[in-house]
Amino acid sequence: MLESKQPGLYAMRHSLAHIMASAITRLYPGVKLGVGPVIDNGFYYDVDLGDKQLSDADFEKIEAEMRKIVAENQPFERFTKRINEAIAWADEAGQPYKEELLHDLKRSGTTIASELDSEELGLPTDGTNKVEEVSFYRNGEFTDLCRGPHVESTGAARAFKLMRVSGAYWRGKDSNAQMQRVYGVGFTTEKELRQYLAMIEEAKQRDHRKLGQELDLFVFSELIGPGLPLFTPRGTILRRQLDNFVQEMRDEYGYQEVSIPHITKKDAYIASGHWDKFEHELFKITTREGHEFAVKPMNCPHHTQLYASRSRSYKDLPIRYRETTTCYRDEQTGELSGLSRVRAFTQDDAHVFCRTSQVEDEVLKVWDIVDRFYGTLGFELSVRFSTHDPKTMDAYSGSEEKWQSVEEQLLSIVKSKVGESYIAGVGEAAFYGPKIDFMAKDAIGRTWQVATAQLDFNQPEGFDLTYVNEEGERERVVMMHAAIMGSIERFLSVYIEHVAGRFPVWLAPEQIRIIPVNQDEAVKQFTKDVVANAKKLGLRVAIDYDNESVGKKIRAAELMKVPYALVIGQKEVESGEVVPRVRKDIEVSEEHEARTVEEFLNTVANETKSRVNKTSL
RNA sequence: GCCGUUGUAGCUCAGUGGUAGAGCACCUCCAUGGUAAGGAGGGGGUCUCGGGUUCAAAUCCCGACAACGGCUCCA
């Protein structure tokens, strides 16, 4: 993030990577080093220790050694070598990974693999310059190929901690050897380090997998399969409410709901271009007659056929289809994670078919919906303009010229909305077109990619989608893909953690919990009346009939993060008034001792309708 | 898919070679309770699954599956 770009902090983190590598070299002579760059909040170093597997238990030893090196206050000395001398050095030092990098540098002036490597080595990434000379840094007995910068000496290192070790492929390629990547964090002060560790702890507390279990929102079953979440009644209410919100807004903007089957012939994906790229991620079905089908991994081909089902006039455009529907992708098991990455996910999908001249309007409509949706849910949004990478054109459909012109058009829309304050996502485009990706910043400062609007000039070709213009000629239609939540599952994972399971009243699966003090007939009757009236208003209410103390029931309601709890006893029966207990995070504007049941219920109904998370109760 | 770690009751976890435990949850009874845990009793586990070693395996070994931390991937 930004802070790691601060020159001082960056240099310190980079120096910590070297200090760690020095420590590991001292402790495990013969270690072969990969690369050790700066990352958000810290650094890592890739090491090849042969058969020795590092574990958390080794961190203490390494950290102790690092502290020693810091105490020794070794100066960081920069020097250079001719490329051939450098290669000889790597060979002699028994550093084959470094040697490989150096050979690449010599040959082509770049390490190609990924930008990370090049950046780490401080080289031009365009591959034009051959390297004649490379820089090294030495601290104490440790020398490393490196462009720097570094701090003056190891004594300048401040607060750090090793976090974890994991596998990482040499140069990020899964066909390469796997090394051990040791992650550390580094800060200028102990206080910042403590704050960071506290944030990690907070994130753990908010983990949607933990909350999903505690709040009874969704489950996984080993019998059903990995990556296939099952939503409980409570979780399903969340999904429904969120989707209703999106779809209400879409209706305002002229979208029409459609409905499609979940499987299709293979031919649809050949026409769309998906078969080529994603065949191995499809769940395939062969019918008893030998025809090949696939479970849908996306909805565009189906929607194109609705469009193509009759001839379209320019007067019909734009045509906007919306549908919330589940897609299935055969993700690798190692990539699955809670609701963030699943094999069955539900998209709040939409496809707009329009003329080029209508693109701007349509993008802005999506943008409006995105702003309203994420604004209501309390996220701060940023925008990424995701374009093709000219260096890897074979990953995309369509010509370079077409890509450039479409991106130009989309970029002018982005600029009209946010000026220059967008993130350039080169190489982040879909294979069929550029995207505007919306990134949401959550309550503890993490950003997630959420909504997306994608221009597609390839599938209209593949499916031959046209309309008839004013002159009676057929013209190619433009297609836009737009999802607000993206995948509801993934969105929920972000949102649950954003609010830490404390859903606003309009979303809370259970909005009101009634806690009868005893089993008296009058109390029972009163309770039943409250429930009946609440249901008439469409409120979600439950009664806790357990034979437990009031205190315990309050606690249970609190743990389930129910917004309102009503204790009903003799007092309420006699007065007809209730004193709602309001969940602590809900902002209370004007507090009242007691309200009639009717007043209370109407207030909650209004809060639900207006989708606010504050109350006048 | 790859590397590593883990897998004991619905949940959180203890148990390291001699045939399984706690707290919470659940059920029953008592208590008729007033805003974050009232009391007593009870039920519940092929110790993920399949092989192996051993007189004996939750415990040791191998394999599969699953979860977790990363890597790779993400229409």
XYZ file of C-alpha atoms (C1' of nucleotides) in Angstrom:
692
model
C 0.000 0.000 0.000
C 0.958 3.637 0.059
C 2.913 3.502 3.276
C 5.295 0.879 1.938
C 6.198 3.344 -0.813
C 7.553 5.776 1.740
C 11.257 5.703 0.951
C 12.405 5.178 4.529
C 9.942 2.466 5.360
C 10.485 0.759 2.038
C 14.237 0.685 2.544
C 13.845 -0.610 6.064
C 11.530 -3.418 5.015
C 13.836 -4.303 2.202
C 16.752 -4.280 4.603
C 14.787 -6.545 6.927
C 14.480 -9.023 4.072
C 18.277 -9.006 3.784
C 18.700 -9.261 7.535
C 16.377 -12.244 7.552
C 18.276 -13.838 4.675
C 21.537 -13.228 6.573
C 20.082 -14.865 9.666
C 18.788 -17.853 7.710
C 22.174 -18.182 5.991
C 23.906 -18.220 9.383
C 21.520 -20.794 10.795
C 21.234 -22.964 7.713
C 24.483 -22.770 5.746
C 24.036 -23.816 2.146
C 20.599 -22.245 1.836
C 19.787 -21.241 -1.728
C 18.114 -17.877 -2.003
C 15.405 -16.772 -4.398
C 14.028 -13.246 -4.239
C 13.113 -11.124 -1.236
C 10.933 -8.129 -2.063
C 8.939 -5.641 -0.010
C 5.211 -6.260 0.209
C 2.299 -4.625 2.049
C 3.257 -4.243 5.680
C 6.518 -6.090 5.342
C 8.637 -8.367 3.245
C 9.350 -11.957 2.388
C 12.250 -14.023 1.185
C 12.034 -17.216 -0.844
C 14.506 -19.826 0.342
C 15.383 -23.335 -0.730
C 16.486 -25.326 2.290
C 16.464 -28.737 0.673
C 14.756 -31.184 2.976
C 14.613 -28.842 5.933
C 11.033 -27.660 6.427
C 10.737 -24.444 8.394
C 7.916 -24.159 10.881
C 6.646 -21.459 13.218
C 8.883 -23.027 15.848
C 11.953 -21.983 13.863
C 10.832 -18.355 13.718
C 12.010 -17.633 17.229
C 15.492 -18.806 16.361
C 15.578 -16.801 13.148
C 14.182 -13.716 14.857
C 16.800 -14.017 17.609
C 19.524 -14.209 14.979
C 18.008 -11.203 13.195
C 18.086 -9.234 16.433
C 21.737 -10.143 16.810
C 22.467 -8.835 13.326
C 20.581 -5.648 14.120
C 22.603 -5.259 17.323
C 25.819 -5.766 15.350
C 24.838 -2.671 13.381
C 26.432 -3.894 10.153
C 26.640 -1.200 7.494
C 24.933 -1.932 4.160
C 27.581 -1.469 1.493
C 26.713 -1.141 -2.172
C 29.111 -2.244 -4.880
C 28.824 -3.333 -8.493
C 30.147 -6.194 -10.558
C 30.365 -6.787 -14.290
C 27.656 -9.213 -15.251
C 30.099 -12.054 -15.926
C 31.801 -11.556 -12.590
C 28.397 -11.595 -10.939
C 27.574 -14.891 -12.571
C 30.896 -16.292 -11.387
C 30.095 -15.046 -7.916
C 26.685 -16.770 -7.893
C 28.220 -19.970 -9.107
C 30.915 -19.889 -6.470
C 28.482 -18.940 -3.740
C 26.268 -21.886 -4.649
C 23.285 -19.691 -5.512
C 21.728 -21.267 -8.609
C 18.568 -19.138 -8.444
C 20.569 -15.938 -8.446
C 22.692 -17.342 -11.217
C 19.596 -18.036 -13.286
C 18.414 -14.465 -12.814
C 21.821 -13.128 -13.782
C 21.924 -15.233 -16.918
C 18.543 -13.850 -17.938
C 19.788 -10.360 -17.306
C 22.805 -10.924 -19.392
C 20.826 -12.394 -22.232
C 17.828 -10.105 -22.410
C 18.186 -7.451 -19.806
C 15.143 -8.639 -17.943
C 14.109 -11.551 -15.817
C 10.822 -11.730 -17.759
C 9.027 -13.976 -15.307
C 7.018 -11.327 -13.560
C 7.349 -7.703 -12.833
C 8.111 -8.526 -9.245
C 11.425 -10.084 -10.111
C 12.433 -7.241 -12.363
C 11.384 -4.670 -9.843
C 13.273 -6.487 -7.146
C 16.388 -6.304 -9.246
C 15.816 -2.741 -10.319
C 15.858 -3.343 -14.032
C 14.020 -1.892 -16.937
C 11.035 -4.152 -17.540
C 10.723 -3.482 -21.248
C 13.389 -6.025 -22.107
C 15.330 -3.653 -24.326
C 18.455 -2.983 -22.366
C 21.086 -5.593 -21.936
C 22.612 -5.407 -18.532
C 26.349 -4.951 -18.270
C 26.689 -4.270 -14.606
C 24.625 -5.259 -11.586
C 24.628 -3.948 -8.059
C 25.194 -5.862 -4.860
C 24.670 -5.090 -1.225
C 26.809 -6.454 1.543
C 26.105 -6.456 5.247
C 28.536 -8.302 7.501
C 29.352 -11.629 5.913
C 26.186 -11.618 3.775
C 26.175 -10.462 0.162
C 23.136 -10.302 -2.114
C 22.359 -9.291 -5.665
C 20.160 -6.255 -5.160
C 19.431 -2.778 -6.462
C 18.561 -1.385 -3.052
C 17.880 0.982 -1.607
C 18.780 0.019 1.913
C 19.062 1.772 5.221
C 22.513 2.844 6.432
C 23.108 -0.178 8.574
C 21.287 -3.097 10.140
C 20.992 -1.097 13.351
C 18.341 1.063 11.661
C 15.870 -1.808 11.529
C 12.992 -1.358 13.909
C 9.922 -3.374 14.847
C 9.567 -6.646 12.970
C 8.070 -10.071 13.323
C 8.091 -13.212 11.221
C 4.557 -14.232 10.425
C 4.377 -17.464 8.505
C 6.058 -19.735 6.038
C 4.430 -21.232 2.978
C 5.198 -22.780 -0.354
C 5.879 -20.551 -3.329
C 6.943 -21.476 -6.834
C 10.273 -20.196 -8.046
C 9.424 -17.191 -10.202
C 5.727 -17.830 -9.682
C 5.457 -20.667 -12.180
C 3.797 -23.833 -11.064
C 6.097 -25.898 -13.269
C 9.104 -24.621 -11.309
C 10.558 -25.863 -8.058
C 8.679 -24.915 -4.948
C 10.571 -22.894 -2.382
C 9.714 -21.847 1.132
C 8.523 -18.268 1.422
C 9.121 -16.740 4.834
C 6.868 -13.746 5.489
C 7.670 -10.968 7.919
C 6.170 -7.607 8.819
C 8.178 -4.519 9.605
C 7.259 -1.118 11.032
C 8.983 2.022 12.186
C 7.742 1.675 15.751
C 6.730 -1.120 18.089
C 3.405 0.633 18.444
C 2.667 0.322 14.725
C 3.604 -3.321 14.856
C 1.224 -3.872 17.768
C -1.526 -2.033 15.902
C -0.959 -4.186 12.871
C -1.081 -7.377 14.921
C -4.256 -6.108 16.572
C -5.770 -5.565 13.114
C -4.888 -9.150 12.186
C -6.544 -10.317 15.386
C -9.637 -8.192 14.623
C -9.814 -9.686 11.140
C -9.703 -13.144 12.700
C -12.612 -12.263 14.971
C -14.598 -11.046 11.976
C -13.762 -13.992 9.755
C -16.946 -14.720 7.821
C -16.392 -18.460 8.177
C -16.448 -18.137 11.957
C -19.408 -15.726 11.972
C -21.278 -17.786 9.408
C -21.112 -20.674 11.823
C -21.923 -18.659 14.957
C -24.773 -16.720 13.388
C -26.125 -19.773 11.603
C -25.881 -18.321 8.093
C -24.359 -21.079 5.970
C -22.648 -24.447 6.232
C -20.500 -26.775 4.190
C -21.039 -30.489 4.113
C -18.337 -32.970 3.275
C -21.035 -35.109 1.776
C -22.203 -32.369 -0.602
C -18.694 -31.317 -1.517
C -16.019 -28.675 -1.205
C -16.828 -25.163 -2.376
C -20.566 -25.811 -2.277
C -22.058 -23.651 0.480
C -25.512 -24.426 1.846
C -27.408 -21.407 3.107
C -29.572 -21.700 6.200
C -32.890 -19.822 6.504
C -31.042 -16.923 8.152
C -28.373 -16.777 5.478
C -30.985 -17.007 2.775
C -32.783 -13.956 4.167
C -29.565 -11.982 3.812
C -29.144 -13.095 0.213
C -32.739 -12.286 -0.597
C -32.705 -8.826 0.994
C -29.458 -7.809 -0.680
C -30.602 -9.059 -4.037
C -33.995 -7.365 -3.704
C -32.210 -4.092 -3.112
C -30.125 -4.465 -6.270
C -33.037 -5.624 -8.384
C -35.330 -2.813 -7.215
C -32.755 -0.331 -8.422
C -32.293 -2.173 -11.683
C -36.013 -2.067 -12.290
C -35.841 1.699 -11.932
C -33.294 1.776 -14.725
C -35.320 -0.324 -17.124
C -33.872 -3.788 -16.634
C -36.128 -6.761 -17.282
C -35.828 -9.998 -15.387
C -35.188 -13.153 -17.397
C -34.740 -16.783 -16.499
C -32.515 -19.450 -18.026
C -31.649 -23.119 -17.497
C -28.447 -24.096 -15.730
C -26.972 -26.311 -18.402
C -26.290 -25.794 -22.059
C -24.766 -27.449 -25.061
C -21.033 -27.217 -25.377
C -21.502 -25.300 -28.655
C -22.600 -22.196 -26.770
C -19.197 -21.938 -25.121
C -17.374 -22.575 -28.353
C -19.233 -19.624 -29.868
C -18.569 -17.429 -26.841
C -14.881 -18.240 -26.763
C -15.060 -19.654 -23.257
C -14.493 -23.254 -24.296
C -11.045 -22.435 -25.562
C -9.967 -20.719 -22.405
C -11.913 -22.415 -19.648
C -12.792 -25.881 -20.842
C -10.995 -27.487 -17.916
C -13.024 -25.481 -15.420
C -16.403 -26.577 -16.705
C -18.504 -29.262 -15.079
C -19.315 -31.382 -18.095
C -22.269 -33.630 -18.722
C -22.722 -36.204 -21.416
C -26.316 -37.149 -22.106
C -27.307 -40.787 -22.573
C -27.391 -40.113 -26.278
C -23.820 -38.896 -26.175
C -24.421 -35.157 -26.524
C -22.042 -32.930 -24.655
C -23.439 -30.377 -22.226
C -21.908 -28.263 -19.508
C -23.249 -26.724 -16.338
C -23.199 -22.993 -16.922
C -20.128 -21.180 -15.620
C -21.580 -17.830 -16.684
C -24.794 -16.514 -18.174
C -23.836 -14.436 -21.168
C -24.325 -17.071 -23.876
C -27.830 -17.827 -22.633
C -28.715 -14.151 -22.524
C -27.340 -13.547 -26.004
C -29.807 -16.116 -27.302
C -32.709 -14.232 -25.763
C -31.465 -11.189 -27.597
C -30.952 -13.104 -30.826
C -34.391 -14.719 -30.699
C -35.933 -12.056 -32.929
C -34.734 -9.248 -35.115
C -34.039 -6.088 -33.186
C -34.528 -2.511 -34.266
C -32.416 0.393 -33.076
C -35.702 1.546 -31.540
C -35.661 -1.460 -29.192
C -32.266 -0.618 -27.769
C -30.977 -0.694 -25.158
C -32.286 -4.065 -24.106
C -31.376 -4.781 -20.506
C -31.644 -8.265 -19.050
C -31.128 -8.999 -15.391
C -31.076 -12.279 -13.592
C -29.836 -13.536 -10.264
C -28.714 -17.056 -10.929
C -26.143 -19.590 -9.865
C -23.088 -20.549 -11.885
C -20.692 -23.429 -11.406
C -16.979 -23.597 -11.978
C -14.635 -26.441 -11.260
C -12.126 -24.465 -9.231
C -9.032 -26.243 -7.980
C -9.556 -27.441 -4.427
C -6.537 -25.489 -3.177
C -8.191 -22.261 -4.261
C -11.443 -22.728 -2.413
C -11.933 -20.631 0.667
C -15.097 -20.083 2.703
C -17.569 -18.026 0.687
C -14.791 -16.038 -0.977
C -14.045 -18.679 -3.558
C -16.612 -21.370 -4.214
C -17.658 -23.767 -6.925
C -21.307 -22.710 -6.919
C -21.856 -18.993 -6.818
C -24.809 -16.790 -7.504
C -24.362 -13.774 -9.711
C -26.594 -10.736 -9.702
C -25.923 -10.634 -13.380
C -27.104 -8.283 -16.103
C -26.428 -7.869 -19.788
C -27.184 -4.731 -21.711
C -27.360 -4.786 -25.501
C -27.011 -1.330 -26.976
C -25.475 0.856 -29.663
C -22.043 2.337 -29.253
C -23.612 5.752 -28.740
C -25.593 4.416 -25.778
C -22.679 2.859 -23.947
C -21.904 5.889 -21.836
C -25.456 6.233 -20.562
C -25.643 2.574 -19.710
C -22.321 2.539 -17.905
C -23.388 5.557 -15.887
C -26.618 3.835 -14.898
C -24.664 0.886 -13.566
C -22.356 3.311 -11.830
C -25.366 4.918 -10.110
C -26.608 1.593 -8.840
C -23.145 0.712 -7.593
C -22.839 4.033 -5.774
C -26.224 3.670 -4.126
C -25.706 0.063 -3.153
C -22.250 0.423 -1.651
C -23.093 3.798 -0.157
C -26.045 2.304 1.706
C -23.881 -0.535 2.966
C -21.180 1.822 4.199
C -18.304 1.012 1.887
C -15.849 3.474 0.456
C -15.387 2.784 -3.259
C -12.486 3.188 -5.589
C -12.314 2.429 -9.288
C -9.969 0.291 -11.301
C -9.876 0.649 -15.056
C -8.917 -2.846 -16.214
C -7.378 -3.039 -19.641
C -5.646 -5.583 -21.836
C -1.919 -6.122 -21.654
C -0.467 -5.474 -25.120
C 2.417 -7.802 -24.277
C 0.154 -10.813 -24.029
C -2.339 -10.248 -26.843
C -2.809 -13.975 -27.366
C -4.696 -14.083 -24.066
C -7.465 -11.951 -25.577
C -10.022 -12.122 -28.359
C -10.158 -9.392 -30.970
C -7.639 -7.095 -32.568
C -5.328 -4.720 -30.768
C -6.900 -1.743 -32.646
C -10.393 -2.693 -31.546
C -9.217 -3.070 -27.966
C -7.637 0.339 -28.024
C -10.694 2.082 -29.380
C -13.055 0.394 -26.922
C -10.737 1.160 -24.026
C -10.533 4.764 -25.104
C -14.297 5.050 -25.010
C -14.538 3.406 -21.596
C -11.702 5.475 -20.210
C -13.403 8.735 -21.131
C -16.423 7.605 -19.112
C -14.197 6.736 -16.158
C -12.507 10.109 -16.363
C -15.826 11.927 -16.551
C -16.754 10.312 -13.228
C -13.550 10.291 -11.209
C -11.019 12.356 -13.145
C -7.581 10.881 -12.742
C -8.286 9.112 -9.474
C -8.642 5.613 -10.818
C -6.286 2.678 -10.604
C -4.890 1.463 -13.923
C -5.273 -2.313 -14.058
C -3.164 -3.255 -17.054
C -3.727 -6.915 -17.886
C -6.810 -7.093 -15.645
C -9.325 -7.076 -18.506
C -11.571 -10.026 -19.322
C -10.532 -11.847 -22.467
C -13.479 -10.316 -24.333
C -13.178 -6.706 -23.266
C -12.066 -4.037 -20.798
C -13.740 -3.553 -17.425
C -14.496 -0.963 -14.837
C -13.933 -2.723 -11.534
C -15.157 -1.266 -8.304
C -13.093 -1.822 -5.193
C -14.683 -1.518 -1.756
C -12.717 -0.562 1.335
C -14.064 -2.292 4.417
C -14.323 -1.246 8.056
C -10.833 -2.439 8.925
C -9.143 -0.945 5.899
C -8.952 -3.855 3.491
C -10.008 -3.435 -0.118
C -11.897 -5.992 -2.157
C -12.906 -6.113 -5.767
C -16.683 -6.118 -5.875
C -18.867 -4.728 -8.666
C -17.867 -4.751 -12.300
C -19.045 -3.293 -15.600
C -17.495 -4.931 -18.637
C -17.662 -3.937 -22.269
C -17.768 -6.855 -24.640
C -17.202 -6.502 -28.357
C -16.275 -10.125 -28.906
C -19.328 -12.136 -27.949
C -21.608 -10.017 -30.153
C -19.326 -11.168 -32.979
C -19.229 -14.775 -31.827
C -23.006 -14.933 -31.580
C -23.583 -12.577 -34.514
C -25.743 -10.169 -32.546
C -27.117 -7.323 -34.597
C -29.871 -4.743 -34.842
C -31.318 -2.860 -37.774
C -30.403 0.812 -37.897
C -32.248 3.834 -39.287
C -31.061 3.017 -42.775
C -32.359 -0.510 -42.620
C -28.856 -1.980 -42.309
C -27.742 -4.571 -39.829
C -25.279 -3.273 -37.284
C -23.269 -5.049 -34.611
C -24.679 -4.513 -31.146
C -22.470 -3.735 -28.140
C -22.825 -5.918 -25.075
C -22.166 -4.864 -21.500
C -21.892 -7.228 -18.545
C -22.696 -5.706 -15.182
C -22.836 -7.273 -11.752
C -23.364 -5.190 -8.640
C -22.482 -7.683 -5.939
C -20.637 -9.868 -8.405
C -21.106 -13.143 -6.652
C -23.506 -12.972 -3.716
C -21.372 -15.503 -1.853
C -18.210 -13.532 -2.275
C -19.978 -10.285 -1.522
C -21.397 -11.791 1.668
C -17.932 -12.857 2.755
C -16.778 -9.268 2.426
C -19.909 -7.766 3.930
C -20.126 -10.099 6.931
C -16.563 -9.122 7.815
C -17.237 -5.451 7.105
C -20.043 -5.283 9.690
C -18.631 -8.084 11.860
C -21.977 -9.864 11.648
C -23.893 -6.860 13.033
C -26.297 -6.447 10.153
C -28.403 -3.304 9.878
C -32.041 -3.667 10.828
C -33.276 -4.024 7.252
C -30.906 -6.938 6.632
C -30.908 -8.692 9.990
C -32.257 -12.214 9.520
C -34.030 -11.833 12.857
C -34.999 -8.233 13.546
C -36.869 -8.550 16.818
C -36.591 -11.186 19.506
C -39.309 -11.406 22.080
C -38.372 -12.643 25.518
C -41.345 -13.584 27.691
C -40.599 -13.308 31.402
C -42.853 -16.214 32.334
C -45.475 -18.558 30.944
C -48.554 -16.700 32.215
C -51.500 -16.838 29.857
C -51.724 -13.051 29.629
C -48.043 -12.777 28.751
C -48.384 -15.503 26.142
C -51.347 -13.807 24.539
C -49.634 -10.417 24.507
C -46.555 -11.965 22.902
C -48.623 -13.649 20.237
C -50.335 -10.375 19.394
C -47.012 -8.606 19.006
C -45.783 -11.320 16.663
C -48.957 -11.236 14.593
C -48.750 -7.465 14.191
C -45.049 -7.599 13.375
C -45.651 -10.168 10.669
C -48.379 -8.006 9.169
C -45.710 -5.336 8.723
C -43.388 -7.855 7.133
C -40.988 -7.857 10.074
C -38.881 -10.843 11.032
C -39.588 -11.702 14.628
C -38.946 -14.697 16.878
C -39.961 -15.672 20.404
C -37.557 -17.247 22.864
C -39.748 -19.695 24.806
C -36.846 -21.445 26.538
C -37.184 -22.179 30.231
C -34.242 -20.002 31.051
C -33.592 -16.812 32.968
C -34.272 -13.490 31.292
C -30.586 -12.662 31.606
C -29.599 -15.733 29.687
C -32.093 -15.053 26.930
C -30.873 -11.482 26.581
C -27.380 -12.836 26.272
C -28.473 -15.293 23.605
C -30.161 -12.510 21.596
C -27.074 -10.371 21.973
C -24.793 -13.155 20.765
C -26.965 -13.655 17.709
C -26.689 -9.907 17.133
C -30.454 -9.404 16.933
C -31.118 -5.634 16.597
C -34.070 -5.455 19.000
C -35.018 -7.499 22.036
C -38.330 -7.044 23.797
C -38.796 -8.380 27.302
C -42.486 -9.056 27.849
C -43.902 -9.550 31.340
C -46.657 -8.373 33.628
C -45.569 -4.749 33.254
C -45.918 -4.707 29.482
C -49.215 -6.547 29.558
C -50.658 -3.933 31.907
C -49.260 -0.810 30.234
C -49.317 -2.002 26.620
C -45.921 -0.357 26.249
C -42.507 -1.862 25.606
C -38.936 -0.773 26.268
C -36.904 -2.180 23.378
C -33.355 -3.216 24.048
C -31.344 -1.916 21.096
C -28.205 -3.599 19.853
C -25.249 -1.473 20.868
C -23.869 -0.549 17.457
C -27.173 0.914 16.260
C -27.185 4.676 16.464
C -30.044 5.937 18.634
C -31.216 9.447 17.764
C -33.861 10.131 20.378
C -34.359 7.774 23.237
C -37.701 7.009 24.782
C -38.412 5.174 27.976
C -41.349 3.269 26.580
C -43.465 3.077 23.448
C -46.653 1.414 22.543
C -46.185 -1.813 20.669
C -47.697 -0.208 17.589
C -45.278 2.702 17.657
C -42.359 0.347 18.109
C -43.330 -1.916 15.259
C -44.043 0.955 12.884
C -40.683 2.479 13.639
C -38.887 -0.779 12.887
C -40.928 -1.197 9.704
C -39.891 2.292 8.575
C -36.249 1.608 9.313
C -36.507 -1.561 7.269
C -38.064 0.236 4.360
C -35.555 3.064 4.378
C -32.604 0.713 4.855
C -30.972 2.707 7.609
C -29.001 1.495 10.584
C -30.161 4.031 13.107
C -33.256 4.279 15.191
C -35.392 6.745 17.074
C -36.178 4.120 19.676
C -3.243 -28.805 -8.852
C 1.544 -27.712 -5.718
C 4.141 -26.952 -0.647
C 3.140 -26.972 4.550
C -0.128 -27.561 8.905
C -4.429 -29.749 10.921
C -8.647 -33.466 11.373
C -11.527 -36.336 18.725
C -19.472 -34.986 20.448
C -23.560 -29.912 16.920
C -19.436 -25.968 18.434
C -14.519 -24.839 20.933
C -10.890 -27.958 22.506
C -8.037 -31.652 26.210
C -6.270 -36.569 25.755
C 0.800 -39.436 22.584
C 0.448 -47.114 22.512
C -3.462 -50.167 27.287
C -10.226 -49.849 24.303
C -12.553 -41.600 25.224
C -13.033 -36.404 28.348
C -14.407 -30.943 29.519
C -17.120 -26.402 28.621
C -20.976 -24.576 25.603
C -25.192 -26.403 22.803
C -29.234 -30.257 23.045
C -33.162 -33.188 26.112
C -35.838 -33.823 30.991
C -37.100 -32.052 35.733
C -37.000 -28.131 39.462
C -37.206 -22.921 39.856
C -42.132 -18.238 37.454
C -37.774 -15.532 36.615
C -37.159 -8.314 34.637
C -32.273 -6.782 30.552
C -25.186 -10.602 28.911
C -24.895 -17.354 31.641
C -30.554 -19.952 38.018
C -30.129 -25.306 39.769
C -30.108 -30.739 39.103
C -30.047 -34.861 36.001
C -29.551 -37.071 31.058
C -28.568 -38.337 25.923
C -24.820 -37.957 22.296
C -18.442 -40.025 19.416
C -16.620 -46.683 14.203
C -11.652 -40.459 17.630
C -12.563 -38.065 8.940
C -12.164 -42.651 5.843
C -9.172 -47.016 4.067
C -4.895 -49.914 4.694
C -0.461 -51.310 7.664
C 2.849 -52.066 12.242
C 1.688 -54.131 17.256
C -0.605 -58.787 22.049
C -2.982 -53.839 21.935
C -3.759 -47.777 17.718
C -7.548 -41.698 18.644
C -2.162 -42.032 19.593
C 3.056 -44.897 15.205
C 3.489 -45.604 9.449
C 1.237 -45.261 4.321
C -2.776 -43.611 1.209
C -7.379 -40.994 0.309
C -10.701 -37.115 1.645
C -11.553 -32.373 3.983
C -10.284 -27.702 6.358
C -6.620 -23.978 7.125
C -1.905 -20.745 5.550
C 0.342 -19.610 1.073
C 1.687 -20.475 -4.308
C -0.540 -20.965 -9.189
C -5.428 -19.734 -11.333
C -9.950 -16.695 -11.426
C -14.771 -15.567 -17.745
